[in-house]
Coordinates of N, CA, C and O in Angstrom, one line a residue:
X1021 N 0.8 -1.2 0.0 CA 0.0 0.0 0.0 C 0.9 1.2 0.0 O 2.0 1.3 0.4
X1022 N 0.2 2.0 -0.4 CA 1.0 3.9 -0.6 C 0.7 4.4 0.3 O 0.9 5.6 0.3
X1023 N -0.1 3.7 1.8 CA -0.5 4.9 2.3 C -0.2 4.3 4.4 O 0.1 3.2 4.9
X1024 N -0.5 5.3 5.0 CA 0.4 4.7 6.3 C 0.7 3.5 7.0 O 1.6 3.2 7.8
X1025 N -0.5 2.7 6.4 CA -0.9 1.5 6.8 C -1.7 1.0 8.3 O -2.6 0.2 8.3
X1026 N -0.9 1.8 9.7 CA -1.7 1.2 10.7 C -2.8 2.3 10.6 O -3.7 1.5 11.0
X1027 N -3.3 3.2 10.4 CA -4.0 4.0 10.4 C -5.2 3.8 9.3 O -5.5 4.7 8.6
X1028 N -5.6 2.7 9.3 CA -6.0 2.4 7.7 C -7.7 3.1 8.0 O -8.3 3.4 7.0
X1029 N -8.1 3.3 8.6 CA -9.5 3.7 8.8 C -9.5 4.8 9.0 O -10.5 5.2 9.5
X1030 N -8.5 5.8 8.9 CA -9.0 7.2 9.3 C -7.8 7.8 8.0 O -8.0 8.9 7.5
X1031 N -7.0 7.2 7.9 CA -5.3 7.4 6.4 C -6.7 8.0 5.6 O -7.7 7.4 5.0
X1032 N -6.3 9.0 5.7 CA -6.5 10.3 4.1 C -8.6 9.9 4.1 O -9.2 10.6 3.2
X1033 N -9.1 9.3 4.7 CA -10.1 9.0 5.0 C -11.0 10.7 5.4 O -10.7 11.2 6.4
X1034 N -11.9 11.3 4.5 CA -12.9 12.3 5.0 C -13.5 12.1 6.3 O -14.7 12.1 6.3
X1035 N -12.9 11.8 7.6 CA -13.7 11.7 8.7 C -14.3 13.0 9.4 O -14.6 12.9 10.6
X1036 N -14.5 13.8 9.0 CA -15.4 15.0 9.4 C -16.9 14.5 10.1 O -17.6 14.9 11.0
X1037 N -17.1 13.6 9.3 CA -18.6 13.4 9.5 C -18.6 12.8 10.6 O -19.5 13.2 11.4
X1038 N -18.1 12.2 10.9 CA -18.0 11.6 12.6 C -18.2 12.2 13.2 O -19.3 12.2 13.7
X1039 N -17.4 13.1 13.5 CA -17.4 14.3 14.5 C -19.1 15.2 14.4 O -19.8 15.5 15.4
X1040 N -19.4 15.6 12.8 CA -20.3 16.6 12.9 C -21.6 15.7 12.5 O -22.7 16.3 12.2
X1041 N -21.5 14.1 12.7 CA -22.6 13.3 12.7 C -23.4 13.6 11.4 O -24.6 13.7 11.4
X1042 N -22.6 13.7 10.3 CA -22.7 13.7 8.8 C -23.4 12.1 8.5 O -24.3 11.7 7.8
X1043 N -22.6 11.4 9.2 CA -22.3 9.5 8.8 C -24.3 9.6 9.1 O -25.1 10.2 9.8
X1044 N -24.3 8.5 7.7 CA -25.9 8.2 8.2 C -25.4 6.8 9.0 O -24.2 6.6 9.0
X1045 N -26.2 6.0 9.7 CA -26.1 4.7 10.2 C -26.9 3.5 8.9 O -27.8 3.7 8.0
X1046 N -26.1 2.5 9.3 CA -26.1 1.6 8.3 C -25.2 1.6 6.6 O -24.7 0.7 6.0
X1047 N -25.2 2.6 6.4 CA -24.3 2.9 5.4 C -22.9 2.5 5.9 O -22.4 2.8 6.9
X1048 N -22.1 1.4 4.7 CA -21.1 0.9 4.7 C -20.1 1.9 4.3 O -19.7 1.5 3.2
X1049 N -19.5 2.9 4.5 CA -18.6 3.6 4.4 C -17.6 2.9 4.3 O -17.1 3.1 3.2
X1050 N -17.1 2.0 5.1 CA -15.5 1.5 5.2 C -15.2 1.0 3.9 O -14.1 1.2 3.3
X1051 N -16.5 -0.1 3.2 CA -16.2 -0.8 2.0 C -16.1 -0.2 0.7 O -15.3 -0.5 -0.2
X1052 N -17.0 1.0 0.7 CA -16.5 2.3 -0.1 C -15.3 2.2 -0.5 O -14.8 1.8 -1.5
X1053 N -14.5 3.2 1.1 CA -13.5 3.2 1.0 C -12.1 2.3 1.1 O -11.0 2.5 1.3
X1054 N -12.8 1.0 1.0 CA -11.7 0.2 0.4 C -11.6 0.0 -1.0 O -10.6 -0.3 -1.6
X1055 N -12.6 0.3 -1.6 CA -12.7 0.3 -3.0 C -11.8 1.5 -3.8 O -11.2 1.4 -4.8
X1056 N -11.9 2.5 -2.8 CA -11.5 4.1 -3.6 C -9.9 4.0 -2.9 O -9.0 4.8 -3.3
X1057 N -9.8 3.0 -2.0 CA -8.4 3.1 -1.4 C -7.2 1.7 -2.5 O -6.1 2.0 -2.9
X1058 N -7.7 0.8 -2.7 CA -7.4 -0.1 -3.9 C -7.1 0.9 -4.9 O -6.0 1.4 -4.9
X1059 N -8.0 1.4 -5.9 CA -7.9 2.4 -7.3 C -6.8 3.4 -6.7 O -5.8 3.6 -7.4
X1060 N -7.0 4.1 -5.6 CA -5.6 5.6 -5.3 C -4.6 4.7 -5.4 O -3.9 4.8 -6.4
X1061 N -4.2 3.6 -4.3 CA -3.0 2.7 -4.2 C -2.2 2.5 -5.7 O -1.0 2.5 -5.9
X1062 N -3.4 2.2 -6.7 CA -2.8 1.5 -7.9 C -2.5 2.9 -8.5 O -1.4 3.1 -9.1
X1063 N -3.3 4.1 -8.3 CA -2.7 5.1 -9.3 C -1.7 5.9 -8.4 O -1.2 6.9 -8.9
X1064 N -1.5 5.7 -7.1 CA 0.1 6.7 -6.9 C 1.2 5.5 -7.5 O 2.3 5.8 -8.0
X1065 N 0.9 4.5 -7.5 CA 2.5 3.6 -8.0 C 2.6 3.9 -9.3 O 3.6 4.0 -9.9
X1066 N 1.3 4.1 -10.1 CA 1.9 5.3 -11.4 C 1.5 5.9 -11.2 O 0.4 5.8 -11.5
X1067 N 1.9 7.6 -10.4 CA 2.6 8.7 -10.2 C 3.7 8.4 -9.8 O 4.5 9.2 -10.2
X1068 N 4.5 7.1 -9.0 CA 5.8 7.0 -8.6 C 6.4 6.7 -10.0 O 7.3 7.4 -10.6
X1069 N 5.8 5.4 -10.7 CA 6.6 5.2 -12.1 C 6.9 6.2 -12.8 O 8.0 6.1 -13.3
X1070 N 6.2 7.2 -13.0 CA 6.0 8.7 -13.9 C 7.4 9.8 -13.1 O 7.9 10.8 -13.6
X1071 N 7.6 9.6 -12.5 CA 8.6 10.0 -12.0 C 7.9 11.1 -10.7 O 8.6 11.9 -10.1
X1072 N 6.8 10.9 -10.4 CA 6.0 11.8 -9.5 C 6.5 11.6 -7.7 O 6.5 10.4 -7.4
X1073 N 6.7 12.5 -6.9 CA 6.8 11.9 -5.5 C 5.5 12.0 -5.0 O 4.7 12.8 -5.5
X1074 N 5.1 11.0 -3.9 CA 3.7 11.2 -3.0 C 3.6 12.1 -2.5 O 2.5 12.5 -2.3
X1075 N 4.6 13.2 -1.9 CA 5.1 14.5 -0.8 C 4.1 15.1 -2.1 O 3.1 15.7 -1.7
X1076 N 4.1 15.1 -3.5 CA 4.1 16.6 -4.3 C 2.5 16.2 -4.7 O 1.8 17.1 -4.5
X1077 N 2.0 15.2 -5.1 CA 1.0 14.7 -6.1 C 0.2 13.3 -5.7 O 0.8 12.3 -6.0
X1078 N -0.7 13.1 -5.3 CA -0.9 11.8 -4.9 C -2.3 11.5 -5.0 O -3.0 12.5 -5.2
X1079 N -3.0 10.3 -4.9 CA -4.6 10.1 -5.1 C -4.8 9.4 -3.4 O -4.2 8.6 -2.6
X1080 N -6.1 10.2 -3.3 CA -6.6 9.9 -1.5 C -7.8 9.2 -1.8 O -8.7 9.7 -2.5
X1081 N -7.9 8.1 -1.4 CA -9.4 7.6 -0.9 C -10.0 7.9 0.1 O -9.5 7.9 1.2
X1082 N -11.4 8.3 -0.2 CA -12.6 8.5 0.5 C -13.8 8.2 0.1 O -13.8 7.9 -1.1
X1083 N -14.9 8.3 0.6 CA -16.0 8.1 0.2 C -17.0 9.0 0.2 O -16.8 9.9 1.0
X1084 N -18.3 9.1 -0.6 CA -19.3 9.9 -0.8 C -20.3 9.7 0.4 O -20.3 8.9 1.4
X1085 N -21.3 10.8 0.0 CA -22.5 10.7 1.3 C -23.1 9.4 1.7 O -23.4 9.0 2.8
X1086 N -23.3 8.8 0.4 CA -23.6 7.1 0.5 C -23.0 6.5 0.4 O -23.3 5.6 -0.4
X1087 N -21.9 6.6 1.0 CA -20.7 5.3 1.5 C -19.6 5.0 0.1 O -18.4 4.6 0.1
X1088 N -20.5 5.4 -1.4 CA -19.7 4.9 -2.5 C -17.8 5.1 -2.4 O -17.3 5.8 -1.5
X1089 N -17.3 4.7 -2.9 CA -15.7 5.2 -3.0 C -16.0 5.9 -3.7 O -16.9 5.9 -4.5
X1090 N -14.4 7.2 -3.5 CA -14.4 8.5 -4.2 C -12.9 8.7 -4.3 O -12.4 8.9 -3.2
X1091 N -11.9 8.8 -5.5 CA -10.3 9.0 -5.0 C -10.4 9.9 -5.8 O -10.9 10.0 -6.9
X1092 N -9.6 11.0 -4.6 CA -9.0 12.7 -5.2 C -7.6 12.7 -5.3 O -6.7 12.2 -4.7
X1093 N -7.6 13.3 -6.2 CA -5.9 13.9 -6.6 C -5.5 15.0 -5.9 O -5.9 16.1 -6.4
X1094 N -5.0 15.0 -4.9 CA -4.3 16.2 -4.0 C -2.8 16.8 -4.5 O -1.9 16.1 -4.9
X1095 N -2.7 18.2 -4.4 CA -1.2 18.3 -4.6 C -0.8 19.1 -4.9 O -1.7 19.9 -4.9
X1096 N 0.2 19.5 -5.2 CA 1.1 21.0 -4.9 C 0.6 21.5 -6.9 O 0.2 20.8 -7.8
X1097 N 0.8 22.4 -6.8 CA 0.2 22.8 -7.8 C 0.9 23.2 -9.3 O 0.4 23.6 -10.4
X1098 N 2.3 23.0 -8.9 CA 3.5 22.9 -10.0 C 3.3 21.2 -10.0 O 3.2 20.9 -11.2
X1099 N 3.1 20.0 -9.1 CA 3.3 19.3 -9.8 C 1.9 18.3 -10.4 O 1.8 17.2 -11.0
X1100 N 0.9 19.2 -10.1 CA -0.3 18.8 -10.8 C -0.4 19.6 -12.3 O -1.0 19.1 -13.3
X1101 N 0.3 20.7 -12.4 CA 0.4 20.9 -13.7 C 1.2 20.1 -14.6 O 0.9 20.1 -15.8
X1102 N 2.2 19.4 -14.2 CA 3.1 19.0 -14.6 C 2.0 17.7 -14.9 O 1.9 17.5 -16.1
X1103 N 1.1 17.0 -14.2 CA 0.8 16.1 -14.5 C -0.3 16.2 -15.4 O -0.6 15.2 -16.0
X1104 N -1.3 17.5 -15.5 CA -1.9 17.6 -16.9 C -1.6 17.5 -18.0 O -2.2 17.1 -19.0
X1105 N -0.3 18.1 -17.8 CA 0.9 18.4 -19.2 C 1.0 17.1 -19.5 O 0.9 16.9 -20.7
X1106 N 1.2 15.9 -18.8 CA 1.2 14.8 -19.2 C 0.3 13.8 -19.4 O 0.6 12.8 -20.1
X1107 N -1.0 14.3 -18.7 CA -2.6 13.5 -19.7 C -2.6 14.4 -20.6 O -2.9 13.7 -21.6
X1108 N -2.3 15.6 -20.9 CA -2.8 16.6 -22.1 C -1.9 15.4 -23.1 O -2.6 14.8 -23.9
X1109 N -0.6 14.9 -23.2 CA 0.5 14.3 -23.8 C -0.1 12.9 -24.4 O 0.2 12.3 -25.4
X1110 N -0.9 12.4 -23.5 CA -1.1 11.0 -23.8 C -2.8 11.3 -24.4 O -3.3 10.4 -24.9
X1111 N -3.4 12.2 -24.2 CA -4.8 12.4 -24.6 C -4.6 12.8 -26.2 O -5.7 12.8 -26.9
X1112 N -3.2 13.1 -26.8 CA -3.4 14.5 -28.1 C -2.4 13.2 -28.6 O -1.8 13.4 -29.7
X1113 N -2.2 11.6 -28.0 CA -1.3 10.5 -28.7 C -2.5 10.1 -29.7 O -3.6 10.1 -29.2
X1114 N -2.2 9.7 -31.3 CA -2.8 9.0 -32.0 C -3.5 8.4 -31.9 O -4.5 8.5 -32.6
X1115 N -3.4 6.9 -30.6 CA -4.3 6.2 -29.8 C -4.4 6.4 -28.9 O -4.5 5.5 -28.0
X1116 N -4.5 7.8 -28.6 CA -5.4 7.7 -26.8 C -4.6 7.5 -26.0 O -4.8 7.9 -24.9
X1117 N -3.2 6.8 -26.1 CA -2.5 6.4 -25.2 C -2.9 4.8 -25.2 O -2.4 4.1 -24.4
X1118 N -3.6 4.4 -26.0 CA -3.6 3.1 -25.8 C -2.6 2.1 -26.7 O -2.2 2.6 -27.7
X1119 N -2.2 0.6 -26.3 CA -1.2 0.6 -26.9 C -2.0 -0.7 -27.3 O -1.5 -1.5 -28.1

């Protein structure tokens, strides 16, 4: 995993709603965010392959009001440009980037 590991239920997790009793009851929040925590996992190891650090650029799992998974891209803002410049690169490739 990309992300602290013993902290796994609260690691980069929206927990606001706890506190301000946002959380409905019964809604599975956690499995949400294992879902949205699997997808960030897989796309910071490409931001590391890309040459990207986690300090600058990284994807956070969390979940929506109904529990769904939700992964945000967080990050300093030289190197989130840096990384449009590089979907702009593979979006303007002959195939999409697909190979």
């Amino acid at each position: 995993m990309t992300g602290a590991g013993e902290d796994w239920l609260s690691d980069e997790l929206d927990v606001a709603g706890v506190d301000c009793g946002l959380w409905v009851p019964g809604v599975d929040y956690v499995a949400g965010w294992r879902d949205a925590r699997k997808a960030a996992d897989r796309l910071n190891r490409a931001f590391l392959a890309t040459g990207f650090e986690l300090d600058q650029v990284r994807a956070v799992a969390s979940t929506n009001d109904d529990g769904g998974g939700v992964v945000r891209i967080t990050g300093h803002p030289h190197a989130v440009d840096r990384l449009a410049v590089l979907l702009s690169s593979v979006a303007s490739d002959d195939n999409g980037g697909a190979e």
